[in-house]
Coordinates of C-alpha atoms in Angstrom, one line a residue:
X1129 CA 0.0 0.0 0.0
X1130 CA 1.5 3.5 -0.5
X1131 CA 1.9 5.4 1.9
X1132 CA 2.0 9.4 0.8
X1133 CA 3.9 11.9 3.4
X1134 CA 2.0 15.1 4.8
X1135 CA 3.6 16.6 2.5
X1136 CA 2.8 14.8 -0.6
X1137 CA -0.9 15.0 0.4
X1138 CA -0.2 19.1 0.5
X1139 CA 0.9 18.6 -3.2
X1140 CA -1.8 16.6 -4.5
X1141 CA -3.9 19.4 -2.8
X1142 CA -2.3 22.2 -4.7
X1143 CA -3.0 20.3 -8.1
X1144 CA -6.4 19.2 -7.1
X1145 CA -5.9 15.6 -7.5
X1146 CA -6.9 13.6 -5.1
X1147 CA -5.5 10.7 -3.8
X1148 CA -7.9 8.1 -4.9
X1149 CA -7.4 9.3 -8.7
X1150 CA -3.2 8.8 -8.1
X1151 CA -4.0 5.1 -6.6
X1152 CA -6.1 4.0 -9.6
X1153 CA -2.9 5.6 -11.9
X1154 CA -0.4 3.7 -9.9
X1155 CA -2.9 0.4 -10.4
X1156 CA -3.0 1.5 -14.2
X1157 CA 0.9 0.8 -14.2
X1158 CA 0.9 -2.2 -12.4
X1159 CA -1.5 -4.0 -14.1
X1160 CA -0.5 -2.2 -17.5
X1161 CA -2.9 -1.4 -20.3
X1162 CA -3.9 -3.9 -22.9
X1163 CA -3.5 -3.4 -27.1
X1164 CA -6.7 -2.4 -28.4
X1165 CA -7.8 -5.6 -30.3
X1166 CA -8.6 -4.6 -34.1
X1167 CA -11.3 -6.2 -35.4
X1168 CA -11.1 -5.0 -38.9
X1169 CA -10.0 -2.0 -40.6
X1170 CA -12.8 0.9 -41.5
X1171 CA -13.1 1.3 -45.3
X1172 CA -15.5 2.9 -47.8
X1173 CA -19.0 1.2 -47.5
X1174 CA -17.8 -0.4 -44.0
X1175 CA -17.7 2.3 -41.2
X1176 CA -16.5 4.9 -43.5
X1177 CA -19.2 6.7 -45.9
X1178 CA -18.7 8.6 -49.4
X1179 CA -20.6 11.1 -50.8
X1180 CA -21.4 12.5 -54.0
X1181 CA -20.9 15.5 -55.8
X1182 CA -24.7 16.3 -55.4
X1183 CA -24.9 14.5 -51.9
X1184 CA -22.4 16.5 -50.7
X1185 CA -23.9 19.8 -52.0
X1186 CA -27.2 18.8 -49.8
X1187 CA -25.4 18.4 -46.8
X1188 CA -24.0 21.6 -47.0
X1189 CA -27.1 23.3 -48.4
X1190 CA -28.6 21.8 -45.2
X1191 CA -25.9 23.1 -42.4
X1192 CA -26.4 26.2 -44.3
X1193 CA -30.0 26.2 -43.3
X1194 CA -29.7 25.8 -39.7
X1195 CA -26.5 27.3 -39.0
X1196 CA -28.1 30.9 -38.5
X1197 CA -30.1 29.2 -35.3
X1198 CA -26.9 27.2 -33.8
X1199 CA -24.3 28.0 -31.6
X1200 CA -21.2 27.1 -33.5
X1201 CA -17.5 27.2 -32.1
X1202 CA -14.1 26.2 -33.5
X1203 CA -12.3 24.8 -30.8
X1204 CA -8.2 24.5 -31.5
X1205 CA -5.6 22.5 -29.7
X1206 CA -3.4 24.9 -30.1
X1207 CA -0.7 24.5 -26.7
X1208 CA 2.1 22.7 -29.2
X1209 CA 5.3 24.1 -28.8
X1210 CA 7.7 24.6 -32.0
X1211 CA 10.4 23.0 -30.7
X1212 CA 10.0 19.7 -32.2
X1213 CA 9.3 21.1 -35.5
X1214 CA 13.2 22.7 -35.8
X1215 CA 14.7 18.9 -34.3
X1216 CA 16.9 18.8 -37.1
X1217 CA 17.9 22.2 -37.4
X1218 CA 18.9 22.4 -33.9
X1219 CA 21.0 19.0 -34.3
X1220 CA 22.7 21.3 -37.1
X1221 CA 23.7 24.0 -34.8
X1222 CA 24.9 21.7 -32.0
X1223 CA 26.9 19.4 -34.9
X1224 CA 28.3 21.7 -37.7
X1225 CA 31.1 24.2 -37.3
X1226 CA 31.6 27.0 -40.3
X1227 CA 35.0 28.1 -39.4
X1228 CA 36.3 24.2 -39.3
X1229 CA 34.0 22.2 -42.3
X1230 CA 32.7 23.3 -45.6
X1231 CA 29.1 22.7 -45.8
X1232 CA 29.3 20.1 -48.4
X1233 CA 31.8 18.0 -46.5
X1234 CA 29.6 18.4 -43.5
X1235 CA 26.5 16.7 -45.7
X1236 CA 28.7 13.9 -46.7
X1237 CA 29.8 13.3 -43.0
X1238 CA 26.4 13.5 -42.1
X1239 CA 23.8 12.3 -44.6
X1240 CA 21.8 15.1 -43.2
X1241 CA 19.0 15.4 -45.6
X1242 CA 16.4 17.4 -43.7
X1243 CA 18.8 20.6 -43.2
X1244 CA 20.0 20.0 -47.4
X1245 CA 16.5 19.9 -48.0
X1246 CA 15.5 23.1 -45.8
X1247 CA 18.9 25.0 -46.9
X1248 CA 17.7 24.3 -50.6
X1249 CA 14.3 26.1 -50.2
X1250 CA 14.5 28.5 -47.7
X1251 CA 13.8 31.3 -50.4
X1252 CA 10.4 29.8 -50.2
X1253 CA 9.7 30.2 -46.4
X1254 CA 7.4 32.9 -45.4
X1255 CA 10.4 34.3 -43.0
X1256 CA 13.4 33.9 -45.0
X1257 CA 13.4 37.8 -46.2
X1258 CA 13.0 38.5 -42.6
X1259 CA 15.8 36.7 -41.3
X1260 CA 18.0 38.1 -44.5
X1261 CA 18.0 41.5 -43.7
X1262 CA 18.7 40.3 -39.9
X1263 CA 22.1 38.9 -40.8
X1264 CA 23.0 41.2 -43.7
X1265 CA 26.5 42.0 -44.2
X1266 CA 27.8 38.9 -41.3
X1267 CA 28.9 36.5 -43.3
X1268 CA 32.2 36.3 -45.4
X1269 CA 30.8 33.7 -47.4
X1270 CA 27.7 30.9 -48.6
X1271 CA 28.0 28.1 -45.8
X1272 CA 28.4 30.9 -43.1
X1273 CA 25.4 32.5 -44.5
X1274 CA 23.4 29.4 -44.0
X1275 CA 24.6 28.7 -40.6
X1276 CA 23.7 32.0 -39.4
X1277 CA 20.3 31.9 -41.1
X1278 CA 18.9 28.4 -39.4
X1279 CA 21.3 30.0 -35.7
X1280 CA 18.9 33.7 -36.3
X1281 CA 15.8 31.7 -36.9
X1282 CA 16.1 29.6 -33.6
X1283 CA 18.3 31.0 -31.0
X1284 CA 16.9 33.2 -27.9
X1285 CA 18.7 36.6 -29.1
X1286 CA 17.4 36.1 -32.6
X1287 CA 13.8 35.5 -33.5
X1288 CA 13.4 32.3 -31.0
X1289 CA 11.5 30.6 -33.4
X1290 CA 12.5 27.4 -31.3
X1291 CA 10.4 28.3 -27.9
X1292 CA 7.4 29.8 -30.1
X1293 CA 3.7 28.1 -29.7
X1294 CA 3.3 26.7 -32.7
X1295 CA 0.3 28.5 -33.8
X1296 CA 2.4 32.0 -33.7
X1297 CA 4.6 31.1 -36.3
X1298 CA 5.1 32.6 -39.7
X1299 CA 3.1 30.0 -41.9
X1300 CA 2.2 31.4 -45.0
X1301 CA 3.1 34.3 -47.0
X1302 CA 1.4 36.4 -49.2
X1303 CA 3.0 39.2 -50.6
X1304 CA 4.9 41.3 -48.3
X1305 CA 2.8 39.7 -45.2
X1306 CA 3.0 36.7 -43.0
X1307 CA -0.1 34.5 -41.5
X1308 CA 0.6 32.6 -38.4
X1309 CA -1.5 29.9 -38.2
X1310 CA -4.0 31.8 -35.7
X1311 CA -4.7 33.7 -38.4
X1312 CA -5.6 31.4 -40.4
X1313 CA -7.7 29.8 -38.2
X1314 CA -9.8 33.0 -38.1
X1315 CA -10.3 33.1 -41.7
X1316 CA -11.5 29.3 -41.6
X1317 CA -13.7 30.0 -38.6
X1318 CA -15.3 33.1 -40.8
X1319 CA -16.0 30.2 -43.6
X1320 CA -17.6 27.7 -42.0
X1321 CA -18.1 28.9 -38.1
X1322 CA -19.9 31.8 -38.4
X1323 CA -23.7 32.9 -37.7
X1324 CA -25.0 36.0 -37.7
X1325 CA -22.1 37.7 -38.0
X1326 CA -20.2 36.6 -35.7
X1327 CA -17.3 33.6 -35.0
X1328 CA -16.8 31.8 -31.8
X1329 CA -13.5 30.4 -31.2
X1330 CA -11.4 28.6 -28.3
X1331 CA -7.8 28.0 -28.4
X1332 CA -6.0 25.6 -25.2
X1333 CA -2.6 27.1 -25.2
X1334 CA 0.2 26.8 -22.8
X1335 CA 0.0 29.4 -19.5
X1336 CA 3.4 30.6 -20.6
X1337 CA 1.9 31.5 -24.2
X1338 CA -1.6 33.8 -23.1
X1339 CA -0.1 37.1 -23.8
X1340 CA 1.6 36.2 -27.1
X1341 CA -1.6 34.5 -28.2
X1342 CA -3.5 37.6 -27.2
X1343 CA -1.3 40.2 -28.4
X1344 CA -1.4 38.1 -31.8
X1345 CA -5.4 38.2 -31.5
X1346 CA -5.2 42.0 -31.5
X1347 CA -3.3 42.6 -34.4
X1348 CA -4.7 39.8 -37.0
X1349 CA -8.2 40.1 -35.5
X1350 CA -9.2 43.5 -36.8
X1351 CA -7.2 42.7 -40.2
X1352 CA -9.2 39.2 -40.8
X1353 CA -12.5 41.1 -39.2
X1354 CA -12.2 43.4 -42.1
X1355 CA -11.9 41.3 -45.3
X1356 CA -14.6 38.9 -43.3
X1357 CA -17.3 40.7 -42.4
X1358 CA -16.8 39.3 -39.3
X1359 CA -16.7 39.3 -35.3
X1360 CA -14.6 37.1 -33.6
X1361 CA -14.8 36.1 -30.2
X1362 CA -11.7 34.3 -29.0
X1363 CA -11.5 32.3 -25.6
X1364 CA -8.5 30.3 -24.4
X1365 CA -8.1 28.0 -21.4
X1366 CA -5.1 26.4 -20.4
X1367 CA -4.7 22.4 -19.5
X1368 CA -5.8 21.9 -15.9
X1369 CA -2.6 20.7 -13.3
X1370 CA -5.4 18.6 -12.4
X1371 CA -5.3 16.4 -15.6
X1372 CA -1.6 16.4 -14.8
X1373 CA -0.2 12.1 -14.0
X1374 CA 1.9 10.9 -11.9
X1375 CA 5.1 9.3 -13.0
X1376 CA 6.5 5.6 -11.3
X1377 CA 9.7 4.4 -10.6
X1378 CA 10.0 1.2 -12.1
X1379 CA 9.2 -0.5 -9.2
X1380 CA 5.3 1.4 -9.7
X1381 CA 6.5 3.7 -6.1
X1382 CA 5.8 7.7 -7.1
X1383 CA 8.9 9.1 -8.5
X1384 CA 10.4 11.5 -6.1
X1385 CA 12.3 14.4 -7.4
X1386 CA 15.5 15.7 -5.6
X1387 CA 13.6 18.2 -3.4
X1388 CA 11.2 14.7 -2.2
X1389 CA 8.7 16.2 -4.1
X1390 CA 6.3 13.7 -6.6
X1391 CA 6.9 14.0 -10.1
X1392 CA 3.9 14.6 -12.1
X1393 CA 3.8 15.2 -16.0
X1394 CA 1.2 16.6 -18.4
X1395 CA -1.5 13.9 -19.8
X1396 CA -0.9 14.8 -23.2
X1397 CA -3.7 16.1 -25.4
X1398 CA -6.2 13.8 -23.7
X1399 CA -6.6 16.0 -20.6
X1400 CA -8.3 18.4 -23.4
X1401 CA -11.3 16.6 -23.0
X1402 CA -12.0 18.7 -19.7
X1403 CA -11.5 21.8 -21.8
X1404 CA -14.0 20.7 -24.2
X1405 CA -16.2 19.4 -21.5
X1406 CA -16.3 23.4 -20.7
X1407 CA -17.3 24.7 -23.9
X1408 CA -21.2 25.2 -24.5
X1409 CA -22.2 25.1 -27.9
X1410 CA -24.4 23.4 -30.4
X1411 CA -22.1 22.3 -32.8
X1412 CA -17.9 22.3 -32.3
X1413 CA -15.5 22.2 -35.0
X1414 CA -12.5 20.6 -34.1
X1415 CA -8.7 20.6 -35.6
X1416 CA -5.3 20.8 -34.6
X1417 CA -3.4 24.5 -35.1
X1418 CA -0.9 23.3 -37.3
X1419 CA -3.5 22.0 -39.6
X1420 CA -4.0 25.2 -41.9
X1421 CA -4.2 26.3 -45.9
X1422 CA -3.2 29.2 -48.2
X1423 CA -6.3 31.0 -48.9
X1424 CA -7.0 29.4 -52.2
X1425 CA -7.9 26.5 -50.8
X1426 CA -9.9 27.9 -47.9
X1427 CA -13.3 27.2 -50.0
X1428 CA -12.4 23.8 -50.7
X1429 CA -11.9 23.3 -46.7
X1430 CA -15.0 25.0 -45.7
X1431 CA -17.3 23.5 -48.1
X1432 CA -16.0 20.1 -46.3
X1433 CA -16.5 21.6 -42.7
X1434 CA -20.2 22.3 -43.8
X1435 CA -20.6 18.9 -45.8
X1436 CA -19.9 17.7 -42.3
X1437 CA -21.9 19.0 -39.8
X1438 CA -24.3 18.5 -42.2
X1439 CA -24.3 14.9 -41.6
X1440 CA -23.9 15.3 -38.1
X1441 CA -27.1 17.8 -37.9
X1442 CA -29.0 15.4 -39.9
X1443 CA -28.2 12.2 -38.0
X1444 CA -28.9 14.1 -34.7
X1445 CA -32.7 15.0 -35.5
X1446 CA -33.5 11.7 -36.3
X1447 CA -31.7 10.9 -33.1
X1448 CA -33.5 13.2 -31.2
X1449 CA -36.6 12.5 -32.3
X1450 CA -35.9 9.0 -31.5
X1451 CA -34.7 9.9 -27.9
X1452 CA -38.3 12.1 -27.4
X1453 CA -40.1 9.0 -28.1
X1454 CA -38.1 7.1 -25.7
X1455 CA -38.5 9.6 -23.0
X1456 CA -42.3 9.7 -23.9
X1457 CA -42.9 6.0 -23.8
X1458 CA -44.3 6.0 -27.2
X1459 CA -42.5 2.4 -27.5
X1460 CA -43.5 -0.5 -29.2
X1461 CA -41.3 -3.8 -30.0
X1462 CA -41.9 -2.2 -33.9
X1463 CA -40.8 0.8 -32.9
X1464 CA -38.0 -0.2 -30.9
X1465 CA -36.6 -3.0 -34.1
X1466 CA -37.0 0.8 -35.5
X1467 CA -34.8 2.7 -33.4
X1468 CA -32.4 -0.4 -33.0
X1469 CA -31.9 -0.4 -37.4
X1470 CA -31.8 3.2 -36.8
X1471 CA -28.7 3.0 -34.4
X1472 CA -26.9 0.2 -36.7
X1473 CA -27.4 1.4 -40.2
X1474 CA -27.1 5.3 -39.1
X1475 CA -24.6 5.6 -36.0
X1476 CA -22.2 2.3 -36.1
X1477 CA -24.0 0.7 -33.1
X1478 CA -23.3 -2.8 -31.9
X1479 CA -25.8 -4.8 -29.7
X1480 CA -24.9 -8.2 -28.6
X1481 CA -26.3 -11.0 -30.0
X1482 CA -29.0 -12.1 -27.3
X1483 CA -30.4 -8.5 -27.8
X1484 CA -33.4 -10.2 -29.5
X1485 CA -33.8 -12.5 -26.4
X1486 CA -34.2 -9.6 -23.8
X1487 CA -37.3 -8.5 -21.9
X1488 CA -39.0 -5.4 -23.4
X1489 CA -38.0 -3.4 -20.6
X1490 CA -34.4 -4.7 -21.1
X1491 CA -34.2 -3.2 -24.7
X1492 CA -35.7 -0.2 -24.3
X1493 CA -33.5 0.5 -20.9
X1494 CA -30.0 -0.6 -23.6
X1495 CA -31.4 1.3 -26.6
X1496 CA -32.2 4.3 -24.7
X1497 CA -28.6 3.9 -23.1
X1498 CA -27.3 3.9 -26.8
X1499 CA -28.8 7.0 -28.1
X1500 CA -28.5 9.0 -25.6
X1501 CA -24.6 10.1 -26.1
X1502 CA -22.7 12.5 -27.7
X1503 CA -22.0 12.8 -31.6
X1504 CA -19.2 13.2 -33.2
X1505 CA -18.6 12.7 -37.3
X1506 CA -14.8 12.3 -38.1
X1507 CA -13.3 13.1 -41.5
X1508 CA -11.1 10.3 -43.0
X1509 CA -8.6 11.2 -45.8
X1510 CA -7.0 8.7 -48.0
X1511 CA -3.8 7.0 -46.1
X1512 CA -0.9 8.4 -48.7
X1513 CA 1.8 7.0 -45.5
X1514 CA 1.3 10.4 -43.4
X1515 CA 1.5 8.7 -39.5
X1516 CA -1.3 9.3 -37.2
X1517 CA -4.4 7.8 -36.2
X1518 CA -7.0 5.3 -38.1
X1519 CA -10.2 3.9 -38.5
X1520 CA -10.6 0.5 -37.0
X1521 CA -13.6 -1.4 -35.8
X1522 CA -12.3 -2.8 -32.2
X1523 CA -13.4 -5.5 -29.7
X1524 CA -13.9 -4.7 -26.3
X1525 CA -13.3 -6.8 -23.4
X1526 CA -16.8 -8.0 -23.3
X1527 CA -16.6 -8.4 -27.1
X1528 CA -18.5 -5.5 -28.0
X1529 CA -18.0 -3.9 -31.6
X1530 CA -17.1 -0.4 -32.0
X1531 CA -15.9 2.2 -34.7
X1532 CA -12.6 4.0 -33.0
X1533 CA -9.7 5.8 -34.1
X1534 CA -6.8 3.7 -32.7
X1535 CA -3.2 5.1 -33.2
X1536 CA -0.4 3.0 -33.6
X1537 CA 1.1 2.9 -29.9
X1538 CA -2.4 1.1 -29.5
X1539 CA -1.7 -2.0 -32.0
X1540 CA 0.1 -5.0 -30.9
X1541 CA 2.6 -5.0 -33.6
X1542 CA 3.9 -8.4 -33.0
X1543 CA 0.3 -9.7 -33.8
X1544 CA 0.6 -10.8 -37.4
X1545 CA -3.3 -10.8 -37.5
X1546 CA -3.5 -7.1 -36.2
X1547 CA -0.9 -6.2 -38.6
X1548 CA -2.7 -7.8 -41.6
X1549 CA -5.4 -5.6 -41.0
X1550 CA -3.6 -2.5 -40.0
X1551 CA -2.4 -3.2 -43.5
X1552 CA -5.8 -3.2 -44.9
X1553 CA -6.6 0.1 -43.7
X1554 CA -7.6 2.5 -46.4
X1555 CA -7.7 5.8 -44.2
X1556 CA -6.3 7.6 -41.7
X1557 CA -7.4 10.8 -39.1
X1558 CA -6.4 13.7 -39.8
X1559 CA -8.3 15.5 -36.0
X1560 CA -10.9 16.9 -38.2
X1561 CA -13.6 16.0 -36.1
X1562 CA -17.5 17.9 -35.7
X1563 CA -19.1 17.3 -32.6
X1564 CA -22.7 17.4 -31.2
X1565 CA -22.3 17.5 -27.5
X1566 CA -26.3 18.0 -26.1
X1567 CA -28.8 15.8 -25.8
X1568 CA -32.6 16.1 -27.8
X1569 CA -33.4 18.4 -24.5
X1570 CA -31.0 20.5 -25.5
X1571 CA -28.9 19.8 -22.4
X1572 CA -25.5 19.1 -22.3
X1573 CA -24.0 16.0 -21.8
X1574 CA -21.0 15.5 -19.5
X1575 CA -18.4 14.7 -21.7
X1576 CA -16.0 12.7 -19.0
X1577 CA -18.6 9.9 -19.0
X1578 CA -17.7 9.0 -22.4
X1579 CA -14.1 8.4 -21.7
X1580 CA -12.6 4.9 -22.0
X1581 CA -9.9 5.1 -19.3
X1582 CA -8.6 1.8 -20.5
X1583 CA -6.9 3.3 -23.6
X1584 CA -4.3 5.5 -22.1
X1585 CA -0.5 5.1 -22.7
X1586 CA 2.3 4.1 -20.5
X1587 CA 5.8 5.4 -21.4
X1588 CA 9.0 4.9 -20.9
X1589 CA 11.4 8.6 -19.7
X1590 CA 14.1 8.9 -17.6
X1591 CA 14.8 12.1 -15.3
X1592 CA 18.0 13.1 -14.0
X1593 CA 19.4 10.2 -15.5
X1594 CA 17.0 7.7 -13.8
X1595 CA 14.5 5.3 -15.5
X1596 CA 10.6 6.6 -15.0
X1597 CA 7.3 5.6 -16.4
X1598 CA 4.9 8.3 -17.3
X1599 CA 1.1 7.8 -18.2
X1600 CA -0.6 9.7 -20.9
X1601 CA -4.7 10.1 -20.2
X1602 CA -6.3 8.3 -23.4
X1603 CA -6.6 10.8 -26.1
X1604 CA -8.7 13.5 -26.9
X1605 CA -10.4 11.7 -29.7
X1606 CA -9.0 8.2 -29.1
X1607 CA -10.4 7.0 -25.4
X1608 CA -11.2 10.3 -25.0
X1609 CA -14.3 9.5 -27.2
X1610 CA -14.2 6.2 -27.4
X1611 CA -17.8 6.2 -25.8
X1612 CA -19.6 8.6 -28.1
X1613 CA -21.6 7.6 -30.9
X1614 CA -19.5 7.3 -34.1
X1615 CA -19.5 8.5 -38.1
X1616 CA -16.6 8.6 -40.1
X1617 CA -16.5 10.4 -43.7
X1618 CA -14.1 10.5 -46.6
X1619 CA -12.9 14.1 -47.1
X1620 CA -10.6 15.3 -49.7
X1621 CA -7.1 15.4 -49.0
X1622 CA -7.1 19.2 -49.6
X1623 CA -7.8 19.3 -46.0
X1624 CA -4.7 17.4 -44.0
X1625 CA -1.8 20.0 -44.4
X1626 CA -0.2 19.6 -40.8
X1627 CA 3.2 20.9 -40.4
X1628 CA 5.4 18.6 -38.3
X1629 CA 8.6 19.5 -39.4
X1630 CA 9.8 23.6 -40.4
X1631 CA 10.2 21.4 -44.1
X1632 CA 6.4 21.0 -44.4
X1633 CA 6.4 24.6 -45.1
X1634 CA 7.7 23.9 -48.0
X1635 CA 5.1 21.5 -49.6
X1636 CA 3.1 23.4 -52.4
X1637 CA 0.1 23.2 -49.9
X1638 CA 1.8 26.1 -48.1
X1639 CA 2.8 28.0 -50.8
X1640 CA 0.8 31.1 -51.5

């Protein structure tokens, strides 16, 4: 049993965890968390669903309809740090030495193709005129120009770029101006998340990044409010300490700092779900801050937002309806085989086999149970080998059946049989997700019922050179939803342009 000092239980205080959450973490490692057990992959005409040309013009049509009476928001994960997107460059700085090695002798030392890659197009990155007049005149010659260019770009008495949120970068450029990525998440929101004027939009940012997001929100709000017609409302919240887990020495005992203190760790982007548990709209638009396009494709992108919560505003009247009947007892076995085909055919519910053997009040009490949860309709682009999350059917531990996006940290990948069908998967997530959070009552539902705490992480770090395991909470749309009811969608590829690396800047995607 663990035992936590005075002044441990003064800690957990100060985070608002409490102790019984930390016990049930520290259970989580000892007992460890089981693969997710793939039943098949989601494809076309099985779990995913295609729409035509004129389908697709109805759907938006529809959501076009409605939208004036909704409360919308965009709600952006935005708290991503930039420091993983310059990995290589910093390698660069740490490894190559101007005054000692020519440039080219340094690539055939190296191999290092990211930096040739990055070197060879910088004329095409929205800061590279920026950082030129920055080091004008330094360098005596070609390779010391370069060096200098990627060391002003990262370094704390240059531009920093390094430390930056993500979402306050230089993305784009047009002309003689820059878009950070905020930006260009106003102009989507003005495409597809506005109604009567106005946009409502939430970014969850790190506590060290508020005033640089705000002080970005005043200068490219009034701009994008202009050529939009529109009035942004901007909220932010920051991830709760309380969402924050605690890491284990490998013998599953709290890790103890050098001051005695615990060592806790962010939960990773499934301690969002609180955040989103907070916001009160209608219908939520959700995607990632690093997922953004040049403004010639913004129609393109908003015509598939709309196409989607078009499906998800459809689906949900029928559900609702369904629900009031429920609710009403206007129930017959008919009209419950109704609401059960209803459930399969529209929202990718499984019922176990001896359903049809159940007492009436039995059904009604699991079909009722079944409708009643939150919506969400998922966009699926074609898998051209980007990594990140896919559609799966999965089996539960009771050997239930449900639609999921599964990453591959999930998969047992010494399973030839999981990996055959990983292999057969057609699709992949790109966090491009509309949500319908409220019930036919109008009432919202709470959204940490829905979570599947059986499909977190457990991670491998070390701290001051000792071995630690970390948890991550299950994530924001993985067991983070794995509970909701479930629609996935084919969306053009148009519309997955993340940026991982500074070199996705240069893909023609991001090119103005």
């Amino acid at each position: 049993m663990i035992e936590f000092s005075s002044e441990d239980l003064k800690q957990l205080a100060a985070k608002g965890i409490s102790q019984e959450k930390v016990l049930s973490q520290i259970e989580t490692f000892k007992e460890g968390i089981p693969f997710v057990k793939l039943n098949k992959a989601a494809v076309v005409g099985d779990g995913i669903l295609r729409f035509s040309e004129k389908e697709q013009e109805d759907l938006i049509a529809y959501f076009e309809d409605a939208s004036s009476k909704l409360n919308l928001l965009k709600f952006v994960p935005a708290s991503g740090a930039a420091s993983r997107m310059f990995k290589a460059m910093f390698n660069f700085l740490d490894s190559y030495d101007a005054s000692n090695e020519s440039l080219s002798a340094y690539f055939d030392r190296t191999g290092d193709k990211p930096v040739q890659q990055f070197l060879n197009g910088k004329e095409n990155l929205p800061f590279y005129d920026l950082i030129m007049s920055r080091i004008a005149g330094k360098a005596k010659n070609a390779d010391e120009e370069a060096y200098l260019f990627i060391k002003e770009m990262l370094v704390e008495d240059g531009l920093n770029y390094g430390f930056y949120p993500k979402g306050l970068l230089p993305f784009h450029k047009y002309g003689s101006e820059s878009a950070t990525p905020f930006e260009e998440h106003l102009k989507e929101a003005a495409f597809y998340a506005k109604a009567d004027g106005s946009a409502n939009l939430h970014f969850t940012i790190s506590v060290q990044h508020n005033n640089m997001f705000k002080e970005e929100h005043a200068e490219s709000g009034p701009k994008v409010s202009k050529t939009t017609n529109t009035n942004f409302h901007v909220s932010y919240s920051n991830q709760k300490p309380s969402t924050d887990t605690i890491a284990v020495d490998l013998d599953n005992k709290p890790f103890k700092k050098e001051d005695g203190s615990i060592l806790f760790r962010p939960g990773g982007h499934g301690a969002l779900i609180e955040n989103l548990n907070e916001q009160d709209a209608n219908v939520i638009f959700i995607k990632n801050i690093d997922n953004v396009v040049v403004d010639e494709n913004l129609n393109d992108v908003g015509n598939s937002k709309k196409m989607l919560a078009g499906v998800l505003l459809k689906v949900q009247s029928k559900a609702f309806a369904y629900a009031a009947d429920l609710e009403e007892n206007n129930s017959s076995e008919e009209k419950l085989t109704e609401i059960k085909t209803f459930l399969e055919n529209k929202l990718n519910v499984r019922f176990p086999e001896e359903f049809n053997t159940w007492g009436f009040e039995d059904k009604i009490s699991a079909i009722k149970n079944k409708i009643n949860r939150p919506i969400r309709i998922c966009g699926m682009v074609k898998n051209e080998g980007e990594p990140g999350g896919g559609p799966f059917w999965i089996m539960d531990q009771d050997g239930g059946v449900s639609l999921q996006i599964v990453e591959s940290a999930q998969i047992d990948m010494s399973d030839s049989e999981q990996v055959r069908i990983v292999q057969n998967a057609t699709h992949f997530n790109p966090v491009d997700i509309i949500c319908g959070v409220k019930n036919y009552k109008g009432e919202k539902y709470d959204l940490l019922e829905f979570v599947d705490h059986k499909q977190g992480f457990i991670t491998g770090k070390t701290q001051a050179g000792k071995e630690l395991k970390a948890l991550e909470l299950p994530g924001l749309w993985n067991g983070g939803m794995a509970f909701w009811n479930t629609l996935f969608v084919e969306v053009p590829l148009v519309t997955f342009n993340p940026v991982k690396t500074v070199n996705d800047l240069l893909k023609p995607s991001h090119q103005a």
